[in-house]
Amino acid sequence: MSFADQTQFTPLVVCELAEDTKEEAVEWLLSRIKEKQRNGGAEFQVSRLLPALSQDDKKENPNIFLVGASWQRLLIGAEDLGLIKEFSDGSMRTFTYANREDFKDFQGDGDGFLSMAECQLIIKHELDTLRAKQETYVPGYPKIKLYPGKSIVRRMHSKGILLQIFPLHDKEELKRLSSTWYQQIRMAFQPLDDIRRYFGESLALYFGFLEYFTLAMLPMAIIGIPYYFFDWENYDNYVVFAICNLIWTTVMLEMWKRFGACLAYSWGTLSRKKAFEEPRPGFHGVLGHNPVTGREEPVYPNAKRHLRIYLVSLPFVLLCLYVSLCVMMVYFDAEGWVLGLHDVEPTFWTGLLLFLPSIVYAVVIEIMNRLYRYAAEFLTDWENHRLESTYQNHLTLKVLVFNFLNCFASLFYIAFVMQDMPLLRQSLATLLITSQILNQFLEAFLPFWLQKRRNKRVQRNESQTALGSKLPFEKQVMLEADMSTYLGTFDDYLELFLLFGYVSLFSCVYPIAALLVVLNNVTEIYSDALKICQVFKRPFSEPAANIGVWQLAFESMSIIAVVTNCALIGMSPQVKSYFPESESQLILLVVAVEHVFLVLKFILAFVIPDIPKHIQIKLARVEFESMEALKKKKMLEAPATPIKGQ
Amino acid sequence: MSFADQTQFTPLVVCELAEDTKEEAVEWLLSRIKEKQRNGGAEFQVSRLLPALSQDDKKENPNIFLVGASWQRLLIGAEDLGLIKEFSDGSMRTFTYANREDFKDFQGDGDGFLSMAECQLIIKHELDTLRAKQETYVPGYPKIKLYPGKSIVRRMHSKGILLQIFPLHDKEELKRLSSTWYQQIRMAFQPLDDIRRYFGESLALYFGFLEYFTLAMLPMAIIGIPYYFFDWENYDNYVVFAICNLIWTTVMLEMWKRFGACLAYSWGTLSRKKAFEEPRPGFHGVLGHNPVTGREEPVYPNAKRHLRIYLVSLPFVLLCLYVSLCVMMVYFDAEGWVLGLHDVEPTFWTGLLLFLPSIVYAVVIEIMNRLYRYAAEFLTDWENHRLESTYQNHLTLKVLVFNFLNCFASLFYIAFVMQDMPLLRQSLATLLITSQILNQFLEAFLPFWLQKRRNKRVQRNESQTALGSKLPFEKQVMLEADMSTYLGTFDDYLELFLLFGYVSLFSCVYPIAALLVVLNNVTEIYSDALKICQVFKRPFSEPAANIGVWQLAFESMSIIAVVTNCALIGMSPQVKSYFPESESQLILLVVAVEHVFLVLKFILAFVIPDIPKHIQIKLARVEFESMEALKKKKMLEAPATPIKGQ
């Protein structure tokens, strides 16, 4: 790499400060980063990016720093982080510096033992936990208060001095990954292990889930094709399909847990103990003492938070849901009115008018979704959660409920109030097809095209000075700093969740839905891969043992699917014809079947172990060995003391 | 105690071998128990009970041994067992011998620090884990094979050489406990902490749950009284009562989890890590290697066990359930036939005949229950579970399902097929009242009376030799050895479970049920206390953090209660009168309400944390401190090695 000439270390992470940061603050921060660990520093290597080149282009920020570390420092950091790596006997164990030689793939001084993503995560973690000692404010900024134990980086970030910290791409590695991942269209699984090495467990699990979901959908897609093409399905025959649907969703979700556990085990995150979570940057309160750590930190009473959640957020969310339902009713009224108008006087203009309500409704829904998203973020922020994880959970819940209603309320209305199956099928098709075309365009190809244009502009500028196809390292860093930030897997999961909803809730009236979703997912894999590799800044790797709250969301959806599918079965003319006289008997039967299915689901979830047996055994073995080791250690120490000593 | 004259130690546990045990086996066992720990022994003190007295009464077994241990040995055992005790700062921590001085109530050499029940548990645990070394068979019994690592005590027990191991009562302590617990009738809570000190956590949790359950039932009992006496309830007004019922069961069970967690925390079992579980004594298989420990032990393939469960046990259980249903149908037929006979020709004899079906049915049910219990035990044994806990879970599940059906099937039939509310109410009353009278008589007073008689006989014999009201220690031991063994809390919980079922499922048609259950529970507390203190051998204390599978059972019952209560509401004439024309609309409404209740239940269970906040904080604090201590230890060790050393 060309950068090797300029400094003595491999740069891993970029740290960008505001252009007008006072020099004393910069120096103080750098000194704290470089300082020895025993003095409370991070003991990293830092250098300023291109102080020379800044003359060339006045507009560039001079306060960009590259951070790296020695292998020894990184290995110690890996132990602090509690990374789990493969041991020489094939089991996964928590890495300790003292036993480093016993880990698989550890050679020489440990160069190459940790992946670049792991190194970057270590650096981020250590920077985040760089704490103020006796400083009461950030040098040069007397208004930015500090207290002992406060994370320096977080405070500077929330006050806008520190603009961003991001990990650098490894261009060669990225090229290799891209070529096996998405640049050729071929029949193969995704290189999940390589993705995990480069982007970390959280993203790899997303892509793993996306792939699993696509494959799991295949049987349904195949069953659905004859239903669609051979006209088996005249709204009568869908009972069999609905039953398949129910069994499939349950089994699929249970099996994913096992498959995900296998992945997480092989990546060492399954048994990783969560470190003590720090308060999130936005958390504020009266300075007090944390009841757990005893450290000084802001404290905010739980009761107050609960009041905010139950007296403000909850009513607001319910109100939004109500408004959304009202908008839907207005849409159906408008639709009916327009239809009536066209029936009375069918002209070209009324024909065009027919499309108007749908278009307006789609636009309004999109606007409501955006507005609600802002409101949800604001409210969740205002609820002042102490931990990032609870913040995320509350935000996810809020957004999920609203999106669910917006997407499915009209379908529920058509299915169960209007009981108009042809319309349901038409709406489902429209929603599925437009949403997936729009999404992929807005999500991947548009940003990719914009990024491409920007890159070209930079390259053009560059070609005036140097005539190489490869960008010099400095320019590359600037380019990456300008890319947008990937905001996490939330929107990607949300999209999958809604697609899952379309298929599991209603596909019995539109069996081709599964096929459409499979096709969508295949392109989704490519567009998401492109997006994450080319459009966004490299994200920090995030250790994850499972897909978290999304497992719960998908399972809830599959429970709702039992209810809707049973109801759709009960409404089918075929089933109705068996009970020509007594409607209430039919309803009772449907309810009984529904309850049986729900009970079966719970029994299945209970009987199928979440972690496959062979991994359970491996986990138990490691635990047993550590217990035995502890006992042996005691045997060597204790008996001498007690019985003789006393 | 008079025994102090005879030996140098306080006897804690009694070990009874068969009368005809070969002397070499006895000596070998004793030597292994006495041997130093470093040589693989238990390092306990043992002495034979009354070799002198055996002339006096030829029939007494000479192979009864008393086991005790020094305080140091017991403290080391407490560490092995992972006991959690109160630390000097008020938190609960795992006891370690090295830090013994820092625990609260630790004085001098530790005498009195451990309760007698804890000492007995330690001795039992260490005896159970006394393993064969190079012995290939029990000396004197070449057919009783051993292999390295096999538990000696378990093998001898399963082969009938070792008859029993049981802990001794502490007469003075027991007297004190009895007087505060059940000997006076007064308005006070049970002395749960004392019960736990004497009988261990598992039993104390049972009594805690019994008390909690009784108190939680009080509001329902009070609401039920006016319904019963003022004729509010003409089968119309029970909608309000049913709704109360639903809310109450959910909240009550959620709150119990929190209350139980508080108890378990204060007793140190909440955060206790489960030790590696040994295979249960009855487990057999081909000698192989345990995949977790690597030790030699019998191995039995999981697939074979699953085949046995799903192809034999499951069909058998289903068949039994079916038979039970058939018997019920026969009973209803007979009842109808007898009623018809009486209507046609009402004589004294047909009037007597009216009672016959019920009596025969009750007897048949009782017989079926007993037979089924044997079959269930046999089948679960034959399924060959490796662990005692899975064995217990499978057995509990089998027995529970059958008992549930036997008790409630006829009520369900009356309520939902016959829709005969007066009959339902009458059956409920009969079942509740007879079962509780019968149970308490069979369970406590009969055995107590029998035991009293036996004691008197022994005392009469005794009074011929010595004229003291207090029994000599040796006789006391013999007396305790003769008492029946307490078989665990299963039957007691089962009884509570069925009572809970009567109240939660149907009490809206018979609101006085809750009051009856409260009255029953009050006497149940006294009779159970009497039973455990006076009738049975002292049981070994069993550490338990919660009521285990019963929590699940009670929660399942409360879910079924939602369904039945909603159905009963839907069937009430009051509600029916709102929908005079459309029955199907009524059904749909009831189903909707039921679903709302079920969702609410799940949300409640999700929102109410299982462990109260203040205990969560305490647990987190201990964990955080141990993490910090580990880090500090590393700080002292590591940095010197890596950065300089490399």
XYZ file of C-alpha atoms in Angstrom, chain A residues 41-553:
513
model
C -4.502 6.082 27.419
C -5.340 3.877 24.477
C -1.731 3.300 23.371
C -2.601 3.601 19.695
C -0.625 5.027 16.798
C -1.990 8.181 15.200
C -0.934 10.320 12.300
C -2.460 13.282 10.503
C -3.584 12.676 6.937
C -1.682 14.582 4.204
C -0.607 17.799 5.844
C 1.318 18.361 2.599
C -1.567 17.949 0.202
C -3.750 20.454 1.988
C -2.104 23.329 0.085
C -3.144 21.714 -3.160
C -6.821 21.891 -2.327
C -7.804 24.570 0.150
C -11.199 23.151 0.864
C -10.061 19.939 2.440
C -10.277 19.361 6.176
C -6.812 19.211 7.763
C -8.118 17.491 10.906
C -8.335 13.973 9.561
C -6.353 11.423 11.516
C -5.423 7.847 10.848
C -5.364 5.479 13.797
C -3.562 2.155 13.974
C -2.006 -0.061 16.618
C 0.683 -2.651 17.117
C -0.255 -6.327 16.963
C 0.411 -6.752 20.644
C -1.885 -3.867 21.507
C -4.610 -5.301 19.285
C -4.305 -8.742 20.850
C -4.697 -7.268 24.324
C -7.692 -5.337 23.026
C -9.148 -8.564 21.660
C -9.010 -10.010 25.152
C -10.676 -6.906 26.634
C -13.427 -7.180 24.064
C -13.928 -10.852 24.930
C -13.458 -12.051 21.348
C -13.979 -15.762 20.901
C -11.644 -17.540 18.479
C -11.061 -21.075 17.372
C -8.799 -23.021 19.711
C -6.231 -25.512 18.487
C -8.610 -28.395 19.383
C -11.367 -26.996 17.167
C -13.536 -25.605 19.954
C -14.364 -21.922 20.294
C -12.817 -20.228 23.316
C -12.513 -16.751 24.705
C -9.211 -15.351 23.526
C -6.656 -14.602 26.198
C -3.306 -13.051 25.532
C -1.570 -15.490 27.849
C -2.771 -18.525 25.878
C -2.452 -16.911 22.468
C -0.092 -19.588 21.163
C -2.750 -22.278 21.687
C -5.232 -20.706 19.305
C -5.576 -21.963 15.785
C -3.960 -19.822 13.084
C -1.827 -17.962 15.600
C 1.638 -17.657 14.106
C 4.696 -15.634 14.975
C 3.763 -12.400 16.711
C 0.093 -12.720 15.794
C 0.155 -10.842 12.484
C -2.942 -11.882 10.555
C -4.579 -13.656 13.492
C -7.221 -10.969 13.812
C -9.198 -9.923 10.760
C -9.069 -6.263 9.763
C -12.699 -5.829 10.813
C -11.877 -7.204 14.261
C -8.923 -4.856 14.595
C -11.124 -1.934 13.654
C -13.768 -2.988 16.151
C -11.102 -3.209 18.857
C -9.876 0.274 18.060
C -13.408 1.662 18.098
C -14.159 -0.023 21.402
C -11.001 1.262 23.034
C -11.554 4.775 21.697
C -15.118 4.708 22.977
C -13.954 3.681 26.430
C -11.189 6.264 26.618
C -12.276 8.036 29.780
C -11.671 11.441 31.265
C -9.381 11.357 34.275
C -9.128 14.627 36.172
C -10.113 16.862 33.255
C -13.223 18.895 34.016
C -13.657 20.130 30.446
C -12.273 19.589 26.959
C -9.130 21.782 26.600
C -10.010 24.861 24.606
C -13.729 24.385 25.225
C -14.505 25.277 28.840
C -18.202 24.788 28.135
C -17.851 21.135 27.208
C -17.811 19.600 30.639
C -16.178 16.317 31.539
C -16.173 14.292 34.729
C -13.991 11.361 35.743
C -15.009 8.248 33.867
C -16.919 10.031 31.081
C -16.117 8.754 27.610
C -14.107 11.484 25.880
C -14.923 10.433 22.351
C -18.652 10.276 22.993
C -18.752 13.689 24.581
C -16.761 15.255 21.731
C -18.960 13.473 19.213
C -22.208 14.641 20.747
C -20.853 18.229 20.886
C -19.892 18.205 17.216
C -16.114 18.477 17.610
C -15.562 14.904 16.530
C -17.352 14.548 13.209
C -16.966 10.879 12.554
C -14.940 7.763 13.178
C -15.036 5.156 10.464
C -13.030 2.106 9.448
C -11.057 2.099 6.217
C -11.782 -0.213 3.338
C -9.162 -2.696 2.277
C -9.403 -2.257 -1.483
C -7.788 -5.567 -2.427
C -9.789 -7.583 0.052
C -12.938 -5.811 -1.058
C -12.219 -6.611 -4.685
C -11.733 -10.273 -3.853
C -14.934 -10.346 -1.785
C -16.951 -8.563 -4.475
C -15.874 -10.973 -7.151
C -16.992 -14.038 -5.204
C -20.082 -12.360 -3.840
C -22.017 -10.444 -6.423
C -20.016 -9.571 -9.483
C -20.795 -12.781 -11.304
C -24.238 -14.238 -11.535
C -23.938 -17.886 -10.637
C -25.601 -20.644 -8.649
C -23.747 -20.621 -5.359
C -24.210 -19.687 -1.750
C -22.920 -16.352 -0.593
C -19.409 -16.375 0.919
C -20.863 -15.751 4.404
C -17.586 -16.386 6.206
C -15.792 -13.860 4.016
C -18.594 -11.357 4.465
C -18.316 -11.819 8.198
C -14.542 -11.388 8.064
C -14.943 -8.142 6.191
C -18.157 -6.636 7.568
C -18.692 -8.384 10.873
C -21.311 -10.726 12.301
C -24.367 -8.486 12.309
C -24.261 -7.879 8.542
C -23.237 -11.432 7.763
C -26.225 -12.671 9.752
C -28.471 -10.374 7.742
C -27.175 -11.774 4.475
C -27.357 -15.279 5.905
C -30.966 -14.709 6.875
C -31.763 -13.191 3.474
C -30.317 -16.237 1.747
C -32.005 -18.682 4.109
C -35.306 -16.873 3.707
C -35.016 -17.036 -0.074
C -34.219 -20.739 -0.089
C -36.934 -21.497 2.453
C -39.412 -19.693 0.231
C -38.503 -21.832 -2.792
C -40.805 -24.791 -1.973
C -43.728 -22.418 -1.581
C -42.833 -20.704 -4.834
C -42.729 -24.053 -6.618
C -46.033 -25.193 -5.116
C -47.505 -21.843 -6.067
C -46.683 -22.024 -9.776
C -49.186 -24.769 -10.774
C -51.830 -23.061 -8.641
C -51.334 -19.925 -10.657
C -50.911 -21.253 -14.163
C -53.219 -24.247 -14.292
C -56.125 -22.414 -12.824
C -56.294 -24.917 -9.945
C -56.951 -21.977 -7.913
C -60.445 -20.670 -8.427
C -60.519 -19.266 -4.867
C -61.771 -22.675 -3.788
C -58.700 -24.782 -3.791
C -56.590 -22.688 -1.546
C -57.253 -24.616 1.643
C -54.364 -26.983 0.976
C -52.136 -24.078 0.124
C -53.033 -22.237 3.330
C -52.218 -25.295 5.430
C -48.856 -25.659 3.692
C -48.286 -22.011 4.406
C -48.912 -22.390 8.121
C -46.703 -25.407 8.594
C -43.986 -23.897 6.494
C -43.754 -20.566 8.315
C -43.484 -22.263 11.705
C -40.899 -24.814 10.651
C -38.914 -22.280 8.681
C -38.567 -19.868 11.592
C -37.640 -22.629 14.020
C -35.019 -23.996 11.657
C -33.549 -20.557 11.126
C -32.842 -20.294 14.832
C -30.791 -23.478 14.605
C -29.045 -22.433 11.419
C -28.322 -18.987 12.830
C -26.943 -20.576 15.997
C -24.576 -22.687 13.880
C -23.329 -19.586 12.086
C -22.967 -17.617 15.303
C -21.130 -20.487 16.947
C -18.626 -20.801 14.131
C -18.114 -17.036 14.306
C -17.634 -17.129 18.053
C -20.506 -14.814 18.964
C -22.964 -17.421 20.250
C -21.423 -17.796 23.673
C -19.849 -14.370 23.874
C -20.707 -12.679 27.117
C -22.076 -9.213 26.718
C -19.785 -6.665 28.234
C -21.269 -4.151 30.620
C -23.159 -1.701 28.418
C -22.252 1.981 28.588
C -24.984 4.624 28.520
C -25.766 5.772 24.980
C -24.321 9.115 23.868
C -27.657 10.969 23.897
C -28.549 9.880 27.446
C -28.788 12.729 29.927
C -29.796 13.196 33.526
C -28.690 14.472 36.884
C -25.150 13.463 37.764
C -25.395 10.599 40.223
C -23.960 7.187 40.899
C -24.684 4.158 38.799
C -26.158 1.572 41.190
C -24.287 -1.229 39.434
C -20.824 0.147 38.805
C -20.811 2.821 41.473
C -19.298 5.175 38.874
C -20.370 8.770 38.536
C -22.691 9.107 35.572
C -25.989 10.726 34.640
C -28.949 9.110 36.341
C -32.532 9.330 35.145
C -35.416 7.870 37.167
C -37.142 4.870 35.635
C -40.554 6.041 36.805
C -40.226 9.260 34.796
C -39.279 7.273 31.705
C -42.256 4.991 32.178
C -44.530 8.002 32.504
C -43.192 9.340 29.227
C -43.618 5.992 27.517
C -47.100 5.193 28.749
C -48.583 8.694 28.919
C -47.063 10.254 25.806
C -45.474 7.788 23.422
C -48.101 5.088 23.673
C -51.075 7.458 23.155
C -49.210 9.133 20.308
C -48.544 5.833 18.582
C -52.178 4.786 19.037
C -53.295 8.138 17.636
C -51.047 7.683 14.607
C -52.463 4.218 14.055
C -55.959 5.653 14.259
C -55.140 8.427 11.772
C -53.661 5.868 9.440
C -56.878 3.839 9.635
C -58.932 6.962 8.939
C -56.828 7.767 5.888
C -57.439 4.231 4.700
C -61.183 4.624 5.102
C -61.080 7.883 3.158
C -59.177 6.071 0.429
C -61.794 3.334 0.196
C -64.566 5.949 0.117
C -62.793 7.856 -2.652
C -62.230 4.655 -4.572
C -65.897 3.780 -4.308
C -66.939 7.285 -5.356
C -64.650 7.300 -8.382
C -65.831 3.845 -9.388
C -69.419 5.018 -9.152
C -68.583 8.051 -11.274
C -66.947 5.888 -13.933
C -69.859 3.476 -13.962
C -72.359 6.261 -14.530
C -70.390 8.153 -17.192
C -67.416 6.184 -18.501
C -65.200 8.728 -20.281
C -61.430 8.808 -20.777
C -61.074 11.252 -17.914
C -63.038 9.195 -15.437
C -60.949 6.234 -16.581
C -57.822 8.151 -15.639
C -59.514 9.278 -12.434
C -59.790 5.612 -11.444
C -56.062 5.548 -10.750
C -56.036 8.748 -8.742
C -57.117 7.433 -5.305
C -54.504 4.646 -5.348
C -51.737 7.016 -6.365
C -52.700 9.621 -3.787
C -53.022 6.940 -1.112
C -49.594 5.510 -1.931
C -48.025 8.960 -1.762
C -49.811 9.807 1.488
C -48.689 6.520 3.048
C -45.107 7.184 2.051
C -45.269 10.684 3.532
C -46.890 9.392 6.721
C -44.212 6.724 7.042
C -41.456 9.310 6.785
C -43.082 11.755 9.187
C -43.843 8.986 11.637
C -40.256 7.777 11.470
C -39.025 11.213 12.517
C -41.617 11.412 15.266
C -40.717 7.939 16.509
C -37.034 8.806 16.625
C -37.765 12.039 18.414
C -40.021 10.353 20.956
C -37.680 7.473 21.619
C -34.876 9.956 22.072
C -37.020 11.954 24.449
C -37.858 8.846 26.456
C -34.157 9.040 27.348
C -33.198 5.365 27.405
C -29.934 4.625 29.092
C -28.782 1.851 26.770
C -28.456 1.852 23.015
C -30.061 -1.594 22.878
C -33.254 -0.580 24.700
C -33.401 2.579 22.583
C -33.218 0.469 19.449
C -35.842 -1.948 20.722
C -38.313 0.812 21.527
C -37.698 2.519 18.203
C -38.049 -0.733 16.283
C -41.283 -1.579 18.024
C -42.793 1.828 17.254
C -41.783 1.813 13.599
C -42.737 -1.817 13.129
C -46.289 -1.453 14.407
C -46.971 1.561 12.230
C -45.450 0.060 9.115
C -47.355 -3.141 9.684
C -50.632 -1.281 9.877
C -49.891 0.910 6.870
C -48.971 -2.020 4.701
C -51.553 -4.533 5.774
C -54.581 -2.616 7.041
C -55.991 -2.091 3.550
C -55.462 -5.767 2.732
C -57.175 -6.828 5.958
C -60.043 -4.489 5.157
C -60.436 -5.904 1.664
C -60.151 -9.483 2.870
C -62.334 -9.471 5.952
C -64.675 -6.502 5.719
C -65.270 -6.248 1.972
C -64.616 -9.997 1.514
C -63.622 -9.257 -2.083
C -61.045 -11.886 -3.032
C -60.370 -10.695 -6.612
C -59.659 -7.204 -5.314
C -57.436 -8.621 -2.565
C -55.443 -10.528 -5.110
C -55.109 -7.479 -7.341
C -54.016 -5.219 -4.482
C -51.511 -7.784 -3.294
C -49.986 -8.018 -6.763
C -49.801 -4.237 -7.123
C -48.238 -3.776 -3.697
C -45.703 -6.554 -4.159
C -44.541 -5.595 -7.595
C -44.409 -1.815 -7.216
C -42.811 -1.912 -3.782
C -40.027 -4.198 -4.859
C -39.214 -2.288 -8.022
C -39.276 1.039 -6.210
C -37.284 -0.222 -3.259
C -34.465 -1.662 -5.250
C -34.242 1.406 -7.379
C -34.259 3.867 -4.485
C -32.158 1.745 -2.235
C -29.278 0.567 -4.367
C -29.144 1.690 -7.963
C -29.833 5.360 -7.467
C -27.235 5.793 -4.709
C -24.820 3.631 -6.683
C -25.210 5.817 -9.717
C -24.778 8.992 -7.659
C -21.672 7.569 -6.011
C -20.272 6.533 -9.385
C -20.707 10.083 -10.648
C -18.993 11.506 -7.616
C -16.106 9.052 -7.931
C -15.678 10.001 -11.571
C -15.503 13.670 -10.674
C -12.840 12.961 -8.084
C -10.927 10.780 -10.505
C -11.081 13.476 -13.160
C -9.645 15.971 -10.727
C -7.041 13.447 -9.780
C -6.027 12.588 -13.333
C -4.823 16.167 -13.747
C -2.062 15.517 -11.237
C -1.295 11.801 -11.580
C -1.995 9.471 -14.497
C -2.717 6.197 -12.720
C -5.903 4.220 -12.739
C -5.403 3.552 -9.032
C -6.198 6.369 -6.647
C -3.458 7.397 -4.230
C -4.179 6.409 -0.649
C -4.881 9.953 0.559
C -7.529 10.548 -2.076
C -9.051 7.182 -1.282
C -9.449 8.158 2.366
C -11.061 11.460 1.404
C -13.381 9.631 -0.943
C -14.472 7.224 1.751
C -14.950 10.031 4.248
C -17.394 11.599 1.791
C -19.507 8.483 1.322
C -22.781 8.232 3.171
C -22.960 6.249 6.387
C -24.716 2.896 6.431
C -27.391 3.218 9.100
C -27.625 -0.428 10.043
C -29.723 -3.328 8.900
C -33.033 -1.949 10.147
C -34.526 -0.956 6.785
C -33.316 -4.110 5.113
C -34.924 -6.309 7.737
C -38.090 -4.216 7.632
C -38.377 -4.847 3.903
C -37.949 -8.587 4.393
C -40.460 -8.490 7.212
C -43.114 -6.869 5.015
C -42.456 -9.316 2.186
C -42.757 -12.158 4.664
C -46.050 -10.671 5.737
C -47.444 -10.564 2.198
C -46.572 -14.195 1.643
C -47.531 -15.665 4.997
C -50.728 -13.673 5.544
C -52.385 -13.681 2.149
C -50.496 -15.775 -0.336
C -53.200 -18.439 -0.304
C -55.308 -16.121 -2.435
C -52.342 -15.216 -4.633
C -50.035 -18.236 -4.660
C -47.549 -16.681 -7.054
C -46.536 -14.207 -4.304
C -43.856 -16.562 -2.991
C -42.278 -16.745 -6.441
C -42.253 -12.952 -6.726
C -40.629 -12.704 -3.312
C -37.981 -15.250 -4.287
C -37.167 -13.312 -7.436
C -37.082 -10.094 -5.457
C -34.783 -11.606 -2.838
C -32.331 -12.858 -5.427
C -31.934 -9.373 -6.838
C -32.018 -8.000 -3.299
C -28.933 -10.013 -2.439
C -27.079 -8.464 -5.342
C -28.297 -4.926 -4.759
C -27.657 -5.060 -1.012
C -24.181 -6.411 -1.602
C -23.475 -3.691 -4.124
C -24.832 -1.089 -1.751
C -22.754 -2.172 1.213
C -19.554 -2.594 -0.804
C -19.696 0.396 -3.102
C -22.182 2.984 -1.968
C -21.649 3.328 1.754
C -18.743 3.890 4.057
C -17.474 0.653 5.497
C -19.464 0.050 8.674
C -17.846 -1.050 11.903
C -18.267 -4.761 12.482
C -20.950 -5.499 15.064
C -20.809 -8.759 17.016
C -24.235 -10.408 17.004
C -25.379 -13.856 18.060
C -28.769 -13.720 16.337
C -31.049 -11.406 14.408
C -32.363 -10.082 17.698
C -35.740 -8.425 17.836
C -36.468 -9.467 14.252
C -36.798 -13.107 15.247
C -39.603 -12.018 17.549
C -41.142 -9.857 14.824
